[in-house]
CSV table of N, CA and C in Angstrom, one decimal:
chain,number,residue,atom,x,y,z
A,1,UNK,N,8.3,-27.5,3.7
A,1,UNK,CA,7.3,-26.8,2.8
A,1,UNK,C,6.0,-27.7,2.9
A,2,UNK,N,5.0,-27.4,3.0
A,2,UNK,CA,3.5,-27.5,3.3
A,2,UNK,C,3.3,-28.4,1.7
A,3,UNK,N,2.9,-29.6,2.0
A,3,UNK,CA,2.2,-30.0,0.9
A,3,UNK,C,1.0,-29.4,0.1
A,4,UNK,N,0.2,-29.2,-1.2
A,4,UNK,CA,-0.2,-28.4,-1.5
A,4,UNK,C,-1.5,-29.6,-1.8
A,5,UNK,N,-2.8,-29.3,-1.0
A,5,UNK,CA,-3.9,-30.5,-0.9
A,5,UNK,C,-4.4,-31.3,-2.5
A,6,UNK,N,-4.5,-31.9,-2.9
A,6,UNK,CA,-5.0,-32.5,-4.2
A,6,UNK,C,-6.0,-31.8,-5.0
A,7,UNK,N,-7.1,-31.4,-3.7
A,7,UNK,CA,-7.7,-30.7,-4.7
A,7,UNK,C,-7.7,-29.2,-5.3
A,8,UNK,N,-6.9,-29.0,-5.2
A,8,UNK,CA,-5.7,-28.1,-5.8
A,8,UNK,C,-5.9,-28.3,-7.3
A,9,UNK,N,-5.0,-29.3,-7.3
A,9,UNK,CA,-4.8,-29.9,-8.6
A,9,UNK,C,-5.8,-30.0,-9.2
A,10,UNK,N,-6.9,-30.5,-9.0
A,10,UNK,CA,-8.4,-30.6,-9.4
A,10,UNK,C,-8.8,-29.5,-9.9
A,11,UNK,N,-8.6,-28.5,-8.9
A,11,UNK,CA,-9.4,-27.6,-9.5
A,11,UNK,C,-8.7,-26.7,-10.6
A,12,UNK,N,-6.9,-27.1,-10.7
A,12,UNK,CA,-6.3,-26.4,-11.6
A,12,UNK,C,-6.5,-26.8,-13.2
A,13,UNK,N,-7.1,-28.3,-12.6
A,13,UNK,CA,-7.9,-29.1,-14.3
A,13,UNK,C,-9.2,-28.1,-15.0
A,14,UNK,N,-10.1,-27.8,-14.4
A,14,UNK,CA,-10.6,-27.4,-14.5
A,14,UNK,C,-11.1,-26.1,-15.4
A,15,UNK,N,-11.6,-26.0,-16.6
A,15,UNK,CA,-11.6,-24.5,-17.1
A,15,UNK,C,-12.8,-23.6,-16.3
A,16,UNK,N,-12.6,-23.1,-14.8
A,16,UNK,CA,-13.4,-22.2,-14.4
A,16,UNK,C,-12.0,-20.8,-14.1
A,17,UNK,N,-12.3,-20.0,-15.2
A,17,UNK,CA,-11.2,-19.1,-15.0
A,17,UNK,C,-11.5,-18.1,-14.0
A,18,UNK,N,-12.3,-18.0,-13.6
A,18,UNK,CA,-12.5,-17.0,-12.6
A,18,UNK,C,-11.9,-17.7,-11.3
A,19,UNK,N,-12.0,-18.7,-10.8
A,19,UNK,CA,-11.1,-19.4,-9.9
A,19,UNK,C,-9.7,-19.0,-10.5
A,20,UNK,N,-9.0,-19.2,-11.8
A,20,UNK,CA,-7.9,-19.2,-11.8
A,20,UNK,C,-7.3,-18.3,-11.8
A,21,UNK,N,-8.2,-17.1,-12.7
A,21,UNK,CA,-7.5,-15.6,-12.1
A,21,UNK,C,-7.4,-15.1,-10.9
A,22,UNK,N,-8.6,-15.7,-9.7
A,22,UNK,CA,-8.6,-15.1,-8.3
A,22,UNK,C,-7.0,-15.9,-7.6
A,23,UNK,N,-7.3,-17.5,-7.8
A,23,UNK,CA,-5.7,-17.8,-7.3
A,23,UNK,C,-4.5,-17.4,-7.5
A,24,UNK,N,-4.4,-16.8,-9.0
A,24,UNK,CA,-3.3,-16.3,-9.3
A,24,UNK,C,-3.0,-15.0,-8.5
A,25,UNK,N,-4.2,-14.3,-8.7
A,25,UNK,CA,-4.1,-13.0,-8.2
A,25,UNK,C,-3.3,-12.6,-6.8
A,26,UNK,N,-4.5,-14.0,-6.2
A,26,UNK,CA,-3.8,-13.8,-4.7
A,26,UNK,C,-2.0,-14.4,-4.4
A,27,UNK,N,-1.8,-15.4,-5.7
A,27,UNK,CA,-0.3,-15.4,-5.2
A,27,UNK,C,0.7,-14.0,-5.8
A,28,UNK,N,0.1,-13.5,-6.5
A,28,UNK,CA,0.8,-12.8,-7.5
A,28,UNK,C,0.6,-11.6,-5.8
A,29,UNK,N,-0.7,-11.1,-5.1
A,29,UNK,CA,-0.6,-10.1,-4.8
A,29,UNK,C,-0.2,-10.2,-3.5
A,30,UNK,N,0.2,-11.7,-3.1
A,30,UNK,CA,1.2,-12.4,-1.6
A,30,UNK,C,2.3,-12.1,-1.7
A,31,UNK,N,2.7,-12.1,-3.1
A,31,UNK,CA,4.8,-11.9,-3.2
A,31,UNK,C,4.6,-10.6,-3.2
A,32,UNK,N,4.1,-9.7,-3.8
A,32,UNK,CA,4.2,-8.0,-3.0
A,32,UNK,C,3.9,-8.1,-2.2
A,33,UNK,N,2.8,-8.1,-1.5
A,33,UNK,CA,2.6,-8.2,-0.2
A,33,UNK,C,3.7,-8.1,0.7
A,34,UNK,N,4.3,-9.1,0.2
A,34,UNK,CA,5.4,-9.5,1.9
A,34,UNK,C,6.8,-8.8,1.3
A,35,UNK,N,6.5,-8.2,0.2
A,35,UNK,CA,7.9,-7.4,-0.5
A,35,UNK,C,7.2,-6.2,-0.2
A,36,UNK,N,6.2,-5.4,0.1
A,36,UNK,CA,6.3,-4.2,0.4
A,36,UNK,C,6.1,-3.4,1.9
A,37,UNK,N,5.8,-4.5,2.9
A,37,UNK,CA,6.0,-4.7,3.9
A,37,UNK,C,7.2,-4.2,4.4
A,38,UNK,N,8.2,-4.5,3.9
A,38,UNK,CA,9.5,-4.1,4.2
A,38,UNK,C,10.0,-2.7,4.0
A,39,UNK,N,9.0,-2.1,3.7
A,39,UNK,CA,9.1,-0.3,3.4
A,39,UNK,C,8.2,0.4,4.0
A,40,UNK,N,7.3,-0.6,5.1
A,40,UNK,CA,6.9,0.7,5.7
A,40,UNK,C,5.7,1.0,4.9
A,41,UNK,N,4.8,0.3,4.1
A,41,UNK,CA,3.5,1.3,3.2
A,41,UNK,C,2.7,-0.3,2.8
A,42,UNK,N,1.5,-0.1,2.5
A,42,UNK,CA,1.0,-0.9,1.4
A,42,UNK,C,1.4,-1.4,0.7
A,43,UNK,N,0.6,-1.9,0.0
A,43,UNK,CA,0.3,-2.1,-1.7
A,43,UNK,C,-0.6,-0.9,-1.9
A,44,UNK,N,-1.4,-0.7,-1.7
A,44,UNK,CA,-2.2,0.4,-1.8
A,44,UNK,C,-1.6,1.9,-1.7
A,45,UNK,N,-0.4,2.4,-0.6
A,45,UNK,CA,0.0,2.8,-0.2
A,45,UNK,C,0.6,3.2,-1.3
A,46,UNK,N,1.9,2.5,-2.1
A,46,UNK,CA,2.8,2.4,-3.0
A,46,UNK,C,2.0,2.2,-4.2
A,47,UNK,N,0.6,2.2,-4.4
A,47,UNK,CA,0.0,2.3,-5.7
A,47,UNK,C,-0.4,4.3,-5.9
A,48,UNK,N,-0.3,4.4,-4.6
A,48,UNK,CA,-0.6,6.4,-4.5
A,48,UNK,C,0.8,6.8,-4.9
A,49,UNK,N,1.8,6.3,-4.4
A,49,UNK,CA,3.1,7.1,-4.3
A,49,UNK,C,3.3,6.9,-5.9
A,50,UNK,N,3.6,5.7,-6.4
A,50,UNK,CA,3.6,5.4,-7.3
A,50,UNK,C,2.6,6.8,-8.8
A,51,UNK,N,1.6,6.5,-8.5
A,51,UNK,CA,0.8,7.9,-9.3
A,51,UNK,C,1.2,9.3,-8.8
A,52,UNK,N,1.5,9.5,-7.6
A,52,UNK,CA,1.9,10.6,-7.4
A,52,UNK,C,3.2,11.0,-8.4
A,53,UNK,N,3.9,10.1,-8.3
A,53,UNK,CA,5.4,10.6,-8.5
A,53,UNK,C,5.1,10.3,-10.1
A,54,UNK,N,4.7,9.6,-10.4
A,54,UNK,CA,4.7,10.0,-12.2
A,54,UNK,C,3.9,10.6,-12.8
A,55,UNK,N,3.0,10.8,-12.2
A,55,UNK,CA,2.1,12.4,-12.5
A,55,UNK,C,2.8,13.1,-12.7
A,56,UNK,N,2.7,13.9,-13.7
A,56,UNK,CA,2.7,15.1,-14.2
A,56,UNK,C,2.2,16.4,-13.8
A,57,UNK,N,0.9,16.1,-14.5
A,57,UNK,CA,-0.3,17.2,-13.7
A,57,UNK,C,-0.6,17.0,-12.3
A,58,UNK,N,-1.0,17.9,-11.5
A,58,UNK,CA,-1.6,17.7,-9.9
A,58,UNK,C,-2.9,17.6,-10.4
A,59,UNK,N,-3.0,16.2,-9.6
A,59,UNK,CA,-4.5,16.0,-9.4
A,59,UNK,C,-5.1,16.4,-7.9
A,60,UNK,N,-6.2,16.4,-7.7
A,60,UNK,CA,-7.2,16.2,-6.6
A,60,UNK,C,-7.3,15.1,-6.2
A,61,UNK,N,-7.7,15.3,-4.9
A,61,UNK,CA,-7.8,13.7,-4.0
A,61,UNK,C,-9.0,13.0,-5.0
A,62,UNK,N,-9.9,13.8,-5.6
A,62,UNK,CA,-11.1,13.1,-5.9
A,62,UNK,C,-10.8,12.6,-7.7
A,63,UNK,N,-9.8,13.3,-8.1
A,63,UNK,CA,-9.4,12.6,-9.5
A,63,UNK,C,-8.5,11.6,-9.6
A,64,UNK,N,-7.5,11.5,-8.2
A,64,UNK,CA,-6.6,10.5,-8.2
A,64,UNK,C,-7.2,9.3,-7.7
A,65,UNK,N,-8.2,9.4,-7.0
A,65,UNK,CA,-9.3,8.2,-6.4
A,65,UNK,C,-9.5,7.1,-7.2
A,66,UNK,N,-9.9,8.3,-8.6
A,66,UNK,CA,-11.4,7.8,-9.8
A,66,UNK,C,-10.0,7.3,-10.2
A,67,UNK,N,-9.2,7.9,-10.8
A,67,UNK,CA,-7.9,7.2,-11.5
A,67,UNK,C,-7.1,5.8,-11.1
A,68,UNK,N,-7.2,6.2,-9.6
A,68,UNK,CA,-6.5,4.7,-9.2
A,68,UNK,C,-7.7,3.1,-9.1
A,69,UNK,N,-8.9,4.2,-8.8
A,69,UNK,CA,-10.1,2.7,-8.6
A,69,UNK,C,-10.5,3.1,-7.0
A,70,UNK,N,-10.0,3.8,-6.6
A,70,UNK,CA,-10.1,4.1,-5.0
A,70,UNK,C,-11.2,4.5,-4.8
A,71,UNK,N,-12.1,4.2,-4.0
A,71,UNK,CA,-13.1,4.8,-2.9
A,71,UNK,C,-12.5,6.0,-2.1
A,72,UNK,N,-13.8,7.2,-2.1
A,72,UNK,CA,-12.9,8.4,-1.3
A,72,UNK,C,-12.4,7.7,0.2
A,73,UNK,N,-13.6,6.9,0.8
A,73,UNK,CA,-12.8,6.6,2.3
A,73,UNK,C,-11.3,6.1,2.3
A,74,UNK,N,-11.4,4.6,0.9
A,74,UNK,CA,-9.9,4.2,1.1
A,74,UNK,C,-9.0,5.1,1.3
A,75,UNK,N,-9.0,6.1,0.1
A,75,UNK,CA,-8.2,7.2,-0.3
A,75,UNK,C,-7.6,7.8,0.6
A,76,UNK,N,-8.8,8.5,1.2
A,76,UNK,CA,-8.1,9.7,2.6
A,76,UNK,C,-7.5,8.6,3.6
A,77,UNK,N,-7.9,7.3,4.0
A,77,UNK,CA,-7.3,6.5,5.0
A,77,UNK,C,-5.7,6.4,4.5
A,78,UNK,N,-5.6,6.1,3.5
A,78,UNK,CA,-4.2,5.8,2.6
A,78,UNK,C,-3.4,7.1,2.7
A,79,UNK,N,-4.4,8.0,1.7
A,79,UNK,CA,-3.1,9.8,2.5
A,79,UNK,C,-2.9,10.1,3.7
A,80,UNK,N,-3.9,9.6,4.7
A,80,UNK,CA,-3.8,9.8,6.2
A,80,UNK,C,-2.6,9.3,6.6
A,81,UNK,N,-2.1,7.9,6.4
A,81,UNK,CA,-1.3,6.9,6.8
A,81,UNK,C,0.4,7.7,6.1
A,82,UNK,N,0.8,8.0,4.7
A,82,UNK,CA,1.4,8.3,4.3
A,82,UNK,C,1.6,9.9,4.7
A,83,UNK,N,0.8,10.8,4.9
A,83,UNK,CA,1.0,12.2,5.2
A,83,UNK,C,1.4,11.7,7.0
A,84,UNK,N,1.6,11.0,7.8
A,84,UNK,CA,1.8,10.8,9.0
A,84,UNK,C,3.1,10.5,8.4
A,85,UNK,N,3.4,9.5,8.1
A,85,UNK,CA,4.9,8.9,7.6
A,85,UNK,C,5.6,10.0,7.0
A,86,UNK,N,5.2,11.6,6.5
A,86,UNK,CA,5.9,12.5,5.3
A,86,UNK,C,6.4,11.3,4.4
A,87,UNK,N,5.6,11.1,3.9
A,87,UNK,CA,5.6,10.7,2.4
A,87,UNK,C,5.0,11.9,1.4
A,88,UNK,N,3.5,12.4,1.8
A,88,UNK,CA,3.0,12.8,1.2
A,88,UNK,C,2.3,13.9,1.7
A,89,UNK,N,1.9,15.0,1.0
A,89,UNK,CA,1.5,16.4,2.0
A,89,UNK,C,0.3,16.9,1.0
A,90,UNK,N,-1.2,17.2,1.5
A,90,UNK,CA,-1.6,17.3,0.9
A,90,UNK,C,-2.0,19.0,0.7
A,91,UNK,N,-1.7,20.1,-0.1
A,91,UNK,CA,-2.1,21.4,-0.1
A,91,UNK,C,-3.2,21.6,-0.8
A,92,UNK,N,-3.9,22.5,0.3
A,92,UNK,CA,-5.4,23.4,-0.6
A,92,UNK,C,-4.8,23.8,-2.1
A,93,UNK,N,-6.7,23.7,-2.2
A,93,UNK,CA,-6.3,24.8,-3.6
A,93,UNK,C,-6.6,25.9,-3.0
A,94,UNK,N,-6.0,27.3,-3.7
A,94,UNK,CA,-5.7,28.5,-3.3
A,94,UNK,C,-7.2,28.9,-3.6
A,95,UNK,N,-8.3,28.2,-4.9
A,95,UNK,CA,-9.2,28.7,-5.5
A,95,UNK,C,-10.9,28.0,-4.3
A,96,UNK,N,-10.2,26.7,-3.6
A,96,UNK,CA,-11.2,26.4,-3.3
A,96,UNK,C,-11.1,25.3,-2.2
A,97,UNK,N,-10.8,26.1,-0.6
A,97,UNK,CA,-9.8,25.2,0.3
A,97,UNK,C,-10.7,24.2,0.5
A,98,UNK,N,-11.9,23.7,0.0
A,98,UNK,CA,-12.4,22.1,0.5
A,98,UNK,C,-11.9,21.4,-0.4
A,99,UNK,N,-11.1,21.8,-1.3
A,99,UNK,CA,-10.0,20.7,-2.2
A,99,UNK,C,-9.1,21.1,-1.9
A,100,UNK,N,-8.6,19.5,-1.8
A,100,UNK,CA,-6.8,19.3,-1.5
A,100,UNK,C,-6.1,18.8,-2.8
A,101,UNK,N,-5.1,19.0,-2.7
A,101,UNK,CA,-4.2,18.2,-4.0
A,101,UNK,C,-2.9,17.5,-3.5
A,102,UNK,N,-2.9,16.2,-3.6
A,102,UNK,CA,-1.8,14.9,-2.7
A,102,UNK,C,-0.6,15.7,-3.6
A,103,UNK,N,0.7,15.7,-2.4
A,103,UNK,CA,1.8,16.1,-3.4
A,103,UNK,C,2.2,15.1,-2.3
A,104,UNK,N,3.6,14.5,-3.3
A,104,UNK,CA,4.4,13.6,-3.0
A,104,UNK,C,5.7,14.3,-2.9
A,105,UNK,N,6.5,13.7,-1.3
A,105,UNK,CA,6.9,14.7,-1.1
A,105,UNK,C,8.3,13.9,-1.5
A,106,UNK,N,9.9,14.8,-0.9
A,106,UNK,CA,11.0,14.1,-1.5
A,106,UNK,C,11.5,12.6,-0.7
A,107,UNK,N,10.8,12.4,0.6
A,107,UNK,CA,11.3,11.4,1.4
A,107,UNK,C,10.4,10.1,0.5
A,108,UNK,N,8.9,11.1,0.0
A,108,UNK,CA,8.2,9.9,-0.7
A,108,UNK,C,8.8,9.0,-2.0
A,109,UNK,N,9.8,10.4,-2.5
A,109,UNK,CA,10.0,10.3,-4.3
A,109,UNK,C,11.3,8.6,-3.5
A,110,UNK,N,12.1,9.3,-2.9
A,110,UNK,CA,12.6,8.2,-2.6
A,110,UNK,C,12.4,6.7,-1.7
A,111,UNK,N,11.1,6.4,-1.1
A,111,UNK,CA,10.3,5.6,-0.6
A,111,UNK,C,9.9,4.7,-2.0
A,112,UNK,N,9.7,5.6,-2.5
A,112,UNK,CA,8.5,4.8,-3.7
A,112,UNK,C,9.8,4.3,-5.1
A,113,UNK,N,10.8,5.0,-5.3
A,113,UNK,CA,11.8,4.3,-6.1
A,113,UNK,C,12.4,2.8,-5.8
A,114,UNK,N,12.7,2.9,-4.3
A,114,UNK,CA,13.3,2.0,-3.6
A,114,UNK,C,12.1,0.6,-3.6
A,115,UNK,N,11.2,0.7,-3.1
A,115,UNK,CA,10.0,-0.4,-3.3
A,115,UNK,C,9.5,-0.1,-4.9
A,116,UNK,N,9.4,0.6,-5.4
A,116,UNK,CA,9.4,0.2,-6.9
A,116,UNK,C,10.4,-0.5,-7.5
A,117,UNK,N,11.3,-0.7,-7.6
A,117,UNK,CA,12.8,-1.2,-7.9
A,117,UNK,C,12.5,-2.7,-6.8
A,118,UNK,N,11.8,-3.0,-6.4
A,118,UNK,CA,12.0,-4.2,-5.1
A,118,UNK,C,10.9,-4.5,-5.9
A,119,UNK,N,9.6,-4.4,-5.7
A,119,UNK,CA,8.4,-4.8,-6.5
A,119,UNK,C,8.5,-5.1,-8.0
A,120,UNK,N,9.0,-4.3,-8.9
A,120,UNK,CA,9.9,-4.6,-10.5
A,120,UNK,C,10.8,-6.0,-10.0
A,121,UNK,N,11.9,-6.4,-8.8
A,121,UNK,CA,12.2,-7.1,-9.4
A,121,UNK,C,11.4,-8.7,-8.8
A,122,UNK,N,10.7,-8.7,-8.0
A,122,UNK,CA,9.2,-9.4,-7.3
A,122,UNK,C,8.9,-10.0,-8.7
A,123,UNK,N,8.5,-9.1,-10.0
A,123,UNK,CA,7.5,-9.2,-10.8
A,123,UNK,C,8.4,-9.9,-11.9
A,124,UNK,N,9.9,-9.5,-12.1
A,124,UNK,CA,10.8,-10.7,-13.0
A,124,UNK,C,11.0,-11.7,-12.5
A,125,UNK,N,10.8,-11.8,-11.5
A,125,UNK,CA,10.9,-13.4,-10.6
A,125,UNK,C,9.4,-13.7,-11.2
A,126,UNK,N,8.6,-13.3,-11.2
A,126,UNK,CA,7.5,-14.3,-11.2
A,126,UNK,C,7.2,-14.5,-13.0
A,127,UNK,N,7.5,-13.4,-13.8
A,127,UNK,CA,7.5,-13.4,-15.0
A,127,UNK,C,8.6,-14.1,-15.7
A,128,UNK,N,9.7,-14.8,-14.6
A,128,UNK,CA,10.5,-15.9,-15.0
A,128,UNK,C,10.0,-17.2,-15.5
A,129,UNK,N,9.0,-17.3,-15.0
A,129,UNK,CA,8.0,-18.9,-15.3
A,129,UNK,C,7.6,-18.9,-17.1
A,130,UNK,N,7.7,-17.8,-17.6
A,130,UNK,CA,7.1,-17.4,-19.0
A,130,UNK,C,8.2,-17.2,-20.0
A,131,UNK,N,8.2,-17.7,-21.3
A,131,UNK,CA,8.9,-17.2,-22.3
A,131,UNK,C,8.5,-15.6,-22.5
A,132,UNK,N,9.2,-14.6,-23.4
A,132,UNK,CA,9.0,-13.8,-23.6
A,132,UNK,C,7.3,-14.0,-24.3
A,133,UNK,N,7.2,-14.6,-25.0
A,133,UNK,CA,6.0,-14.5,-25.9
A,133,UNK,C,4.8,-14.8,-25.1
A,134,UNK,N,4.6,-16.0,-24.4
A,134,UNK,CA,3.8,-16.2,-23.4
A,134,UNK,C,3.4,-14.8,-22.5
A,135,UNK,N,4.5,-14.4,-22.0
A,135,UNK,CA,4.1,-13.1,-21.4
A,135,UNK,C,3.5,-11.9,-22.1
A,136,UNK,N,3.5,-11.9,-23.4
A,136,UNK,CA,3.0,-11.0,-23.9
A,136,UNK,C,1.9,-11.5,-24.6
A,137,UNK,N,1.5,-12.9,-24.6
A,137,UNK,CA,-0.1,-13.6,-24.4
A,137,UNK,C,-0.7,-13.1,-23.4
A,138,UNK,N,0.0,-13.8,-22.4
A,138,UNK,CA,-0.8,-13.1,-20.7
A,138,UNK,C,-1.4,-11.9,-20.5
A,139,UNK,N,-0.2,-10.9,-20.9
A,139,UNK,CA,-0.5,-9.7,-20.9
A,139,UNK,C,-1.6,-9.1,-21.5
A,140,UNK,N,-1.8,-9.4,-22.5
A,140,UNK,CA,-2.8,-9.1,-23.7
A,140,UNK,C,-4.2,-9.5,-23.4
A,141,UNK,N,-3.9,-10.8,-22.8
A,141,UNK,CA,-5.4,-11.3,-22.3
A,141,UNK,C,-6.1,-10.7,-21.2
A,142,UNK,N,-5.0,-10.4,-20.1
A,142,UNK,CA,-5.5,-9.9,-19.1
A,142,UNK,C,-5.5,-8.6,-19.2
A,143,UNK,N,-5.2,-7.3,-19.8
A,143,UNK,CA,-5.5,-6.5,-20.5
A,143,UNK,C,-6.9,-6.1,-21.3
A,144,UNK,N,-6.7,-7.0,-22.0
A,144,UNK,CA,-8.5,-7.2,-22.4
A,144,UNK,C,-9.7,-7.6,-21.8
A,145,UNK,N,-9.5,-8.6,-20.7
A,145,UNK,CA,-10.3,-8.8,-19.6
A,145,UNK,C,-10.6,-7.7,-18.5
A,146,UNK,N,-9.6,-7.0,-18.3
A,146,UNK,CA,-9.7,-5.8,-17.7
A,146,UNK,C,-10.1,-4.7,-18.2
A,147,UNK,N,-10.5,-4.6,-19.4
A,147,UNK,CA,-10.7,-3.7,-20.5
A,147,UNK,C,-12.4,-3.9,-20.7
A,148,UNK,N,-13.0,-5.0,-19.8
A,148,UNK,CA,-14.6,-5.2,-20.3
A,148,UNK,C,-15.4,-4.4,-20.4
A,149,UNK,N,-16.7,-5.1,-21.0
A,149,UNK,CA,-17.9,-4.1,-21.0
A,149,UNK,C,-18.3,-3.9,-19.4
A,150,UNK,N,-19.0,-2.8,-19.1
A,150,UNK,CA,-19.9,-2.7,-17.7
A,150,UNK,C,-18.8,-2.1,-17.3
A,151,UNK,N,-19.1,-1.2,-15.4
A,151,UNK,CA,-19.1,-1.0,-14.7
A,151,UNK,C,-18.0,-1.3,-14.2
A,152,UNK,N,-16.8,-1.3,-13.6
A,152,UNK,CA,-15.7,-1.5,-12.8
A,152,UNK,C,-15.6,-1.4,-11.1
A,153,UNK,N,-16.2,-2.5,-10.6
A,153,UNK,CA,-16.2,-1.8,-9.0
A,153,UNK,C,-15.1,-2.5,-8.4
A,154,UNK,N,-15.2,-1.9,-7.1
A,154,UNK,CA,-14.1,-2.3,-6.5
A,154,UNK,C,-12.8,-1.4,-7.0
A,155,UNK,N,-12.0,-1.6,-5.9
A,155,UNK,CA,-10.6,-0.8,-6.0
A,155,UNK,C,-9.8,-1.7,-6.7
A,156,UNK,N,-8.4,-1.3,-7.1
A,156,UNK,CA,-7.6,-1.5,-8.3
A,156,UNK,C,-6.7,-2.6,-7.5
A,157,UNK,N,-6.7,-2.8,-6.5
A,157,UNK,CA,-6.2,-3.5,-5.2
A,157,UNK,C,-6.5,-3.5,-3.9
C-alpha cells in the first residue's frame, strides 16, 4: 500500500472545508466507482436507472434531467449508452413525438437492483467509520449544505 504524502495530513489540519468535502467526495465517489463498474453502467448510468425504476410517474427526458441535475447532452449520452445495453427504451408521446419518455425496461429493473444492493452495501462499509449519531450529524450537515442559497450547477455526479 502507497504511503499517503504528509501533506495530506497538513491539509487534513486545516479548517478549509471545501477541500475536505472535495476529498471526501472523491473517495466516497472512487469506492462506487470501482463497485459499479462491475455492472456494466456508470454512476451516472445507475443514478437514471435508479429514478427510473422508483418513479412512479413517467417523466420526460427533459424533467428527469432537471430532476437528476443532468444537462440535456449528459442525459441523451447516458439514455444512448443504456437504450444500446436494453436497459432502457425511450417511447414518444403519442401527443407530441419530439418528446420522449425514458422507460426502464425489465433487464433494467434487474440491472439496477443488483448494483443498488452492491452500492447500499459500498455505502455501509463506508458508513462503518461512524457511530449511528455521527452519521446522522453528517447527514444533516451535508443535507443542509446542499440545500443552499443560489443556483445549483453542475450535475448531481
Amino acid at each position: 500500500m502507497e504511503e499517503q504524502p504528509e501533506l495530506i495530513e497538513a491539509c487534513l489540519q486545516k479548517w478549509d472545508i471545501n477541500w475536505l468535502l472535495h476529498r471526501a467526495a472523491q473517495r466516497v465517489g472512487a469506492a462506487f466507482a470501482e463497485e459499479i463498474t462491475k455492472f456494466g453502467v456508470s454512476l451516472r448510468g445507475q443514478l437514471v436507472l435508479q429514478a427510473l425504476a422508483t418513479e412512479e410517474a413517467q417523466r420526460t427526458q427533459l424533467k428527469l434531467g432537471a430532476m437528476l441535475g443532468l444537462d440535456k447532452t449528459t442525459l441523451t449520452s447516458e439514455l444512448d449508452k443504456l437504450e444500446r445495453a436494453g436497459l432502457v427504451m425511450r417511447v414518444p408521446d403519442p401527443n407530441d413525438r419530439r418528446v420522449r419518455t425514458p422507460m426502464i425496461t425489465d433487464k433494467g429493473l434487474e440491472l439496477q437492483k443488483k448494483a443498488g444492493d452492491a452500492l447500499a452495501e459500498v455505502e455501509r462499509a463506508l458508513r462503518s467509520r461512524f457511530t449511528p449519531e455521527e452519521m446522522a450529524v453528517l447527514r444533516k450537515a451535508l443535507q443542509d449544505l446542499s440545500l443552499g442559497e443560489g443556483p445549483v450547477h453542475g450535475s448531481c455526479i
